[in-house]
């Protein structure tokens, strides 16, 4: 792939900065930028003053007006590269209200937060640049946007290796696929996501992992990693049915209760049913997994098998996995409602797809960066909220003799 062409004006400016400052380190570059930011801010503020008064500073009309320029006031502002001292123009009657750096505002680094927020929402670099220009009156290059969002990489590394809770009551796992460019070709990559429900009823994304395929071996590595990061116990694991995943999870967490996602089983079975019978078929299924008791579930399943015997492929999906349906009735209704589906983590992947649909990513870091920024937005929305009927679910676990001691250990 050929080297992308930069704006000649940007290259010329960069060469002049290097020639003038002779930077030898990143810190030298930051100091050079600080020196440049000051004159940039001052020039823009002078332009605002010209507009406010209606004429340039060297215009003779200045002497013919009551309100005129009245020198400068010193101000120190905080930028992304550190504090910068600037001179703010003043007018005689004090009516000048700067828009770039309003009075009493000393932090102008917020533009970085805005760029990162837009990037996290899946906006392209072109759209971000255009939006910044509309708001602030100046443009930012693609390289600058990339540099700003790269600030998230050290935080991403810390987040990926952070210590985890000792116990998660419910864990949901799933994979989604997206595209990464690799030199002259594009490849599909699997994004592995684990969502956990803490003992307090809060949602937490335990991590994000990339691999070229989804496999039980990768899942085992991931479970081994989260155990090394502090997870001692998981009560329930909801999965979509990847071959070998159940055995792999039990190899790391022997006491884990693995639940096949009922929604995935429905999807797998309706593939064998003509569209004209979808509605009636799924209605019959709801009587099975939505029954009030195990006995009612088993009775409804016998009726289901007889009613839909004309579609043996669809019925066989449920015969092979009926133990996962029966297992639901070992627990109270509030627990069943949480564990029966992986929709909670699929909802996260739906949110991820909104920010990955803009096209292929140039490398793994670029993909992980945008996904991590999206995770931060999701976690901000979840903050302070709890899983619906969480207290009822915990009470149902506490009265279960098989789980009571494990629950008491971590609450």
mmCIF file of N, CA, C and O in Angstrom, residues 311-364:
data_model
loop_
_atom_site.group_PDB
_atom_site.id
_atom_site.type_symbol
_atom_site.label_atom_id
_atom_site.label_comp_id
_atom_site.label_asym_id
_atom_site.label_seq_id
_atom_site.Cartn_x
_atom_site.Cartn_y
_atom_site.Cartn_z
ATOM 1 N N UNK A 311 -41.626 -31.805 10.843
ATOM 2 C CA UNK A 311 -40.352 -31.097 10.662
ATOM 3 C C UNK A 311 -39.315 -31.678 11.637
ATOM 4 O O UNK A 311 -38.969 -31.070 12.662
ATOM 5 N N UNK A 312 -38.818 -32.873 11.333
ATOM 6 C CA UNK A 312 -37.916 -33.567 12.281
ATOM 7 C C UNK A 312 -36.625 -32.803 12.567
ATOM 8 O O UNK A 312 -36.083 -32.911 13.667
ATOM 9 N N UNK A 313 -36.124 -32.036 11.599
ATOM 10 C CA UNK A 313 -34.901 -31.253 11.831
ATOM 11 C C UNK A 313 -35.099 -30.229 12.931
ATOM 12 O O UNK A 313 -34.231 -30.046 13.796
ATOM 13 N N UNK A 314 -36.268 -29.566 12.906
ATOM 14 C CA UNK A 314 -36.562 -28.547 13.908
ATOM 15 C C UNK A 314 -36.764 -29.174 15.278
ATOM 16 O O UNK A 314 -36.277 -28.664 16.296
ATOM 17 N N UNK A 315 -37.479 -30.297 15.322
ATOM 18 C CA UNK A 315 -37.748 -30.954 16.598
ATOM 19 C C UNK A 315 -36.457 -31.517 17.191
ATOM 20 O O UNK A 315 -36.240 -31.457 18.413
ATOM 21 N N UNK A 316 -35.579 -32.045 16.326
ATOM 22 C CA UNK A 316 -34.335 -32.656 16.803
ATOM 23 C C UNK A 316 -33.439 -31.651 17.527
ATOM 24 O O UNK A 316 -32.727 -32.018 18.470
ATOM 25 N N UNK A 317 -33.461 -30.373 17.110
ATOM 26 C CA UNK A 317 -32.679 -29.337 17.800
ATOM 27 C C UNK A 317 -33.064 -29.292 19.271
ATOM 28 O O UNK A 317 -32.193 -29.192 20.158
ATOM 29 N N UNK A 318 -34.341 -29.433 19.554
ATOM 30 C CA UNK A 318 -34.813 -29.331 20.935
ATOM 31 C C UNK A 318 -34.637 -30.640 21.702
ATOM 32 O O UNK A 318 -34.365 -30.619 22.907
ATOM 33 N N UNK A 319 -34.735 -31.765 21.000
ATOM 34 C CA UNK A 319 -34.488 -33.047 21.669
ATOM 35 C C UNK A 319 -33.047 -33.115 22.149
ATOM 36 O O UNK A 319 -32.769 -33.524 23.291
ATOM 37 N N UNK A 320 -32.101 -32.690 21.299
ATOM 38 C CA UNK A 320 -30.679 -32.741 21.644
ATOM 39 C C UNK A 320 -30.309 -31.766 22.759
ATOM 40 O O UNK A 320 -29.313 -31.964 23.473
ATOM 41 N N UNK A 321 -31.087 -30.707 22.908
ATOM 42 C CA UNK A 321 -30.748 -29.673 23.888
ATOM 43 C C UNK A 321 -31.795 -29.512 24.992
ATOM 44 O O UNK A 321 -31.773 -28.521 25.721
ATOM 45 N N UNK A 322 -32.677 -30.501 25.124
ATOM 46 C CA UNK A 322 -33.760 -30.346 26.088
ATOM 47 C C UNK A 322 -33.255 -30.289 27.530
ATOM 48 O O UNK A 322 -33.907 -29.713 28.396
ATOM 49 N N UNK A 323 -32.077 -30.855 27.791
ATOM 50 C CA UNK A 323 -31.519 -30.776 29.147
ATOM 51 C C UNK A 323 -31.269 -29.322 29.563
ATOM 52 O O UNK A 323 -31.368 -28.980 30.746
ATOM 53 N N UNK A 324 -30.965 -28.448 28.576
ATOM 54 C CA UNK A 324 -30.766 -27.032 28.895
ATOM 55 C C UNK A 324 -32.098 -26.333 29.200
ATOM 56 O O UNK A 324 -32.108 -25.338 29.931
ATOM 57 N N UNK A 325 -33.181 -26.843 28.619
ATOM 58 C CA UNK A 325 -34.497 -26.299 28.944
ATOM 59 C C UNK A 325 -34.912 -26.772 30.337
ATOM 60 O O UNK A 325 -35.364 -25.979 31.174
ATOM 61 N N UNK A 326 -34.746 -28.066 30.607
ATOM 62 C CA UNK A 326 -35.105 -28.607 31.925
ATOM 63 C C UNK A 326 -34.301 -27.939 33.038
ATOM 64 O O UNK A 326 -34.827 -27.699 34.137
ATOM 65 N N UNK A 327 -33.030 -27.648 32.761
ATOM 66 C CA UNK A 327 -32.154 -27.031 33.765
ATOM 67 C C UNK A 327 -32.692 -25.702 34.255
ATOM 68 O O UNK A 327 -32.500 -25.332 35.421
ATOM 69 N N UNK A 328 -33.383 -24.966 33.397
ATOM 70 C CA UNK A 328 -33.930 -23.669 33.796
ATOM 71 C C UNK A 328 -34.835 -23.785 35.011
ATOM 72 O O UNK A 328 -34.883 -22.889 35.855
ATOM 73 N N UNK A 329 -35.566 -24.899 35.100
ATOM 74 C CA UNK A 329 -36.561 -25.050 36.158
ATOM 75 C C UNK A 329 -35.955 -25.521 37.472
ATOM 76 O O UNK A 329 -36.673 -25.750 38.459
ATOM 77 N N UNK A 330 -34.620 -25.645 37.512
ATOM 78 C CA UNK A 330 -33.938 -25.895 38.784
ATOM 79 C C UNK A 330 -33.860 -24.626 39.632
ATOM 80 O O UNK A 330 -33.497 -24.697 40.814
ATOM 81 N N UNK A 331 -34.197 -23.479 39.021
ATOM 82 C CA UNK A 331 -33.989 -22.186 39.684
ATOM 83 C C UNK A 331 -35.266 -21.361 39.622
ATOM 84 O O UNK A 331 -36.187 -21.639 38.841
ATOM 85 N N UNK A 332 -35.319 -20.317 40.453
ATOM 86 C CA UNK A 332 -36.502 -19.465 40.512
ATOM 87 C C UNK A 332 -36.709 -18.673 39.231
ATOM 88 O O UNK A 332 -35.809 -18.550 38.386
ATOM 89 N N UNK A 333 -37.886 -18.107 39.090
ATOM 90 C CA UNK A 333 -38.263 -17.412 37.852
ATOM 91 C C UNK A 333 -37.361 -16.214 37.559
ATOM 92 O O UNK A 333 -37.041 -15.935 36.398
ATOM 93 N N UNK A 334 -36.931 -15.478 38.605
ATOM 94 C CA UNK A 334 -36.071 -14.304 38.397
ATOM 95 C C UNK A 334 -34.704 -14.724 37.871
ATOM 96 O O UNK A 334 -34.113 -14.047 37.029
ATOM 97 N N UNK A 335 -34.193 -15.853 38.379
ATOM 98 C CA UNK A 335 -32.910 -16.370 37.909
ATOM 99 C C UNK A 335 -33.051 -16.874 36.471
ATOM 100 O O UNK A 335 -32.188 -16.627 35.622
ATOM 101 N N UNK A 336 -34.140 -17.594 36.203
ATOM 102 C CA UNK A 336 -34.385 -18.114 34.845
ATOM 103 C C UNK A 336 -34.412 -16.983 33.827
ATOM 104 O O UNK A 336 -33.861 -17.108 32.728
ATOM 105 N N UNK A 337 -35.048 -15.875 34.196
ATOM 106 C CA UNK A 337 -35.200 -14.762 33.258
ATOM 107 C C UNK A 337 -33.848 -14.170 32.873
ATOM 108 O O UNK A 337 -33.676 -13.665 31.762
ATOM 109 N N UNK A 338 -32.884 -14.213 33.797
ATOM 110 C CA UNK A 338 -31.562 -13.669 33.506
ATOM 111 C C UNK A 338 -30.734 -14.650 32.682
ATOM 112 O O UNK A 338 -30.080 -14.279 31.706
ATOM 113 N N UNK A 339 -30.758 -15.929 33.045
ATOM 114 C CA UNK A 339 -29.800 -16.888 32.499
ATOM 115 C C UNK A 339 -30.216 -17.502 31.161
ATOM 116 O O UNK A 339 -29.376 -18.099 30.479
ATOM 117 N N UNK A 340 -31.491 -17.358 30.741
ATOM 118 C CA UNK A 340 -31.965 -18.159 29.614
ATOM 119 C C UNK A 340 -31.482 -17.669 28.243
ATOM 120 O O UNK A 340 -31.602 -18.361 27.240
ATOM 121 N N UNK A 341 -30.890 -16.468 28.181
ATOM 122 C CA UNK A 341 -30.496 -15.928 26.879
ATOM 123 C C UNK A 341 -29.221 -15.098 26.981
ATOM 124 O O UNK A 341 -28.911 -14.561 28.057
ATOM 125 N N UNK A 342 -28.510 -15.005 25.866
ATOM 126 C CA UNK A 342 -27.306 -14.158 25.780
ATOM 127 C C UNK A 342 -27.629 -12.775 25.213
ATOM 128 O O UNK A 342 -26.735 -12.057 24.775
ATOM 129 N N UNK A 343 -28.887 -12.395 25.223
ATOM 130 C CA UNK A 343 -29.285 -11.102 24.641
ATOM 131 C C UNK A 343 -28.535 -9.925 25.245
ATOM 132 O O UNK A 343 -28.302 -8.916 24.581
ATOM 133 N N UNK A 344 -28.149 -10.039 26.526
ATOM 134 C CA UNK A 344 -27.469 -8.920 27.195
ATOM 135 C C UNK A 344 -26.149 -8.586 26.503
ATOM 136 O O UNK A 344 -25.826 -7.412 26.302
ATOM 137 N N UNK A 345 -25.377 -9.617 26.131
ATOM 138 C CA UNK A 345 -24.101 -9.355 25.461
ATOM 139 C C UNK A 345 -24.311 -9.091 23.964
ATOM 140 O O UNK A 345 -23.551 -8.336 23.343
ATOM 141 N N UNK A 346 -25.343 -9.671 23.387
ATOM 142 C CA UNK A 346 -25.646 -9.387 21.981
ATOM 143 C C UNK A 346 -26.050 -7.922 21.805
ATOM 144 O O UNK A 346 -25.785 -7.317 20.764
ATOM 145 N N UNK A 347 -26.685 -7.361 22.822
ATOM 146 C CA UNK A 347 -27.040 -5.949 22.778
ATOM 147 C C UNK A 347 -25.784 -5.080 22.721
ATOM 148 O O UNK A 347 -25.747 -4.055 22.020
ATOM 149 N N UNK A 348 -24.734 -5.497 23.440
ATOM 150 C CA UNK A 348 -23.460 -4.776 23.388
ATOM 151 C C UNK A 348 -22.873 -4.854 21.992
ATOM 152 O O UNK A 348 -22.388 -3.858 21.444
ATOM 153 N N UNK A 349 -22.925 -6.032 21.385
ATOM 154 C CA UNK A 349 -22.395 -6.180 20.022
ATOM 155 C C UNK A 349 -23.201 -5.359 19.018
ATOM 156 O O UNK A 349 -22.642 -4.851 18.039
ATOM 157 N N UNK A 350 -24.479 -5.228 19.255
ATOM 158 C CA UNK A 350 -25.289 -4.357 18.395
ATOM 159 C C UNK A 350 -24.794 -2.922 18.472
ATOM 160 O O UNK A 350 -24.712 -2.208 17.458
ATOM 161 N N UNK A 351 -24.436 -2.491 19.688
ATOM 162 C CA UNK A 351 -23.876 -1.153 19.870
ATOM 163 C C UNK A 351 -22.512 -1.040 19.194
ATOM 164 O O UNK A 351 -22.181 -0.010 18.597
ATOM 165 N N UNK A 352 -21.699 -2.093 19.272
ATOM 166 C CA UNK A 352 -20.391 -2.096 18.616
ATOM 167 C C UNK A 352 -20.533 -1.965 17.097
ATOM 168 O O UNK A 352 -19.740 -1.283 16.447
ATOM 169 N N UNK A 353 -21.524 -2.643 16.540
ATOM 170 C CA UNK A 353 -21.680 -2.629 15.080
ATOM 171 C C UNK A 353 -21.987 -1.233 14.557
ATOM 172 O O UNK A 353 -21.662 -0.902 13.418
ATOM 173 N N UNK A 354 -22.596 -0.415 15.389
ATOM 174 C CA UNK A 354 -22.877 0.961 14.969
ATOM 175 C C UNK A 354 -21.604 1.759 14.749
ATOM 176 O O UNK A 354 -21.585 2.708 13.968
ATOM 177 N N UNK A 355 -20.519 1.383 15.452
ATOM 178 C CA UNK A 355 -19.274 2.139 15.322
ATOM 179 C C UNK A 355 -18.239 1.412 14.458
ATOM 180 O O UNK A 355 -17.168 1.952 14.204
ATOM 181 N N UNK A 356 -18.554 0.188 14.024
ATOM 182 C CA UNK A 356 -17.618 -0.536 13.155
ATOM 183 C C UNK A 356 -18.113 -0.620 11.718
ATOM 184 O O UNK A 356 -17.384 -1.090 10.842
ATOM 185 N N UNK A 357 -19.333 -0.149 11.469
ATOM 186 C CA UNK A 357 -19.895 -0.282 10.125
ATOM 187 C C UNK A 357 -19.276 0.666 9.110
ATOM 188 O O UNK A 357 -19.522 0.547 7.914
ATOM 189 N N UNK A 358 -18.424 1.615 9.596
ATOM 190 C CA UNK A 358 -17.863 2.595 8.674
ATOM 191 C C UNK A 358 -16.817 2.000 7.737
ATOM 192 O O UNK A 358 -16.365 2.665 6.809
ATOM 193 N N UNK A 359 -16.419 0.734 7.950
ATOM 194 C CA UNK A 359 -15.492 0.095 7.029
ATOM 195 C C UNK A 359 -14.405 -0.673 7.737
ATOM 196 O O UNK A 359 -14.424 -0.844 8.964
ATOM 197 N N UNK A 360 -13.440 -1.168 6.946
ATOM 198 C CA UNK A 360 -12.349 -1.958 7.499
ATOM 199 C C UNK A 360 -11.395 -1.089 8.304
ATOM 200 O O UNK A 360 -11.177 0.081 7.981
ATOM 201 N N UNK A 361 -10.826 -1.674 9.351
ATOM 202 C CA UNK A 361 -9.873 -0.965 10.199
ATOM 203 C C UNK A 361 -8.450 -1.292 9.758
ATOM 204 O O UNK A 361 -8.170 -2.415 9.327
ATOM 205 N N UNK A 362 -7.525 -0.324 9.866
ATOM 206 C CA UNK A 362 -6.163 -0.547 9.358
ATOM 207 C C UNK A 362 -5.358 -1.542 10.186
ATOM 208 O O UNK A 362 -4.415 -2.141 9.681
ATOM 209 N N UNK A 363 -5.710 -1.734 11.460
ATOM 210 C CA UNK A 363 -4.977 -2.671 12.310
ATOM 211 C C UNK A 363 -5.812 -2.995 13.547
ATOM 212 O O UNK A 363 -6.889 -2.411 13.758
ATOM 213 N N UNK A 364 -5.304 -3.912 14.363
ATOM 214 C CA UNK A 364 -6.042 -4.345 15.552
ATOM 215 C C UNK A 364 -6.210 -3.211 16.556
ATOM 216 O O UNK A 364 -7.266 -3.080 17.182
#
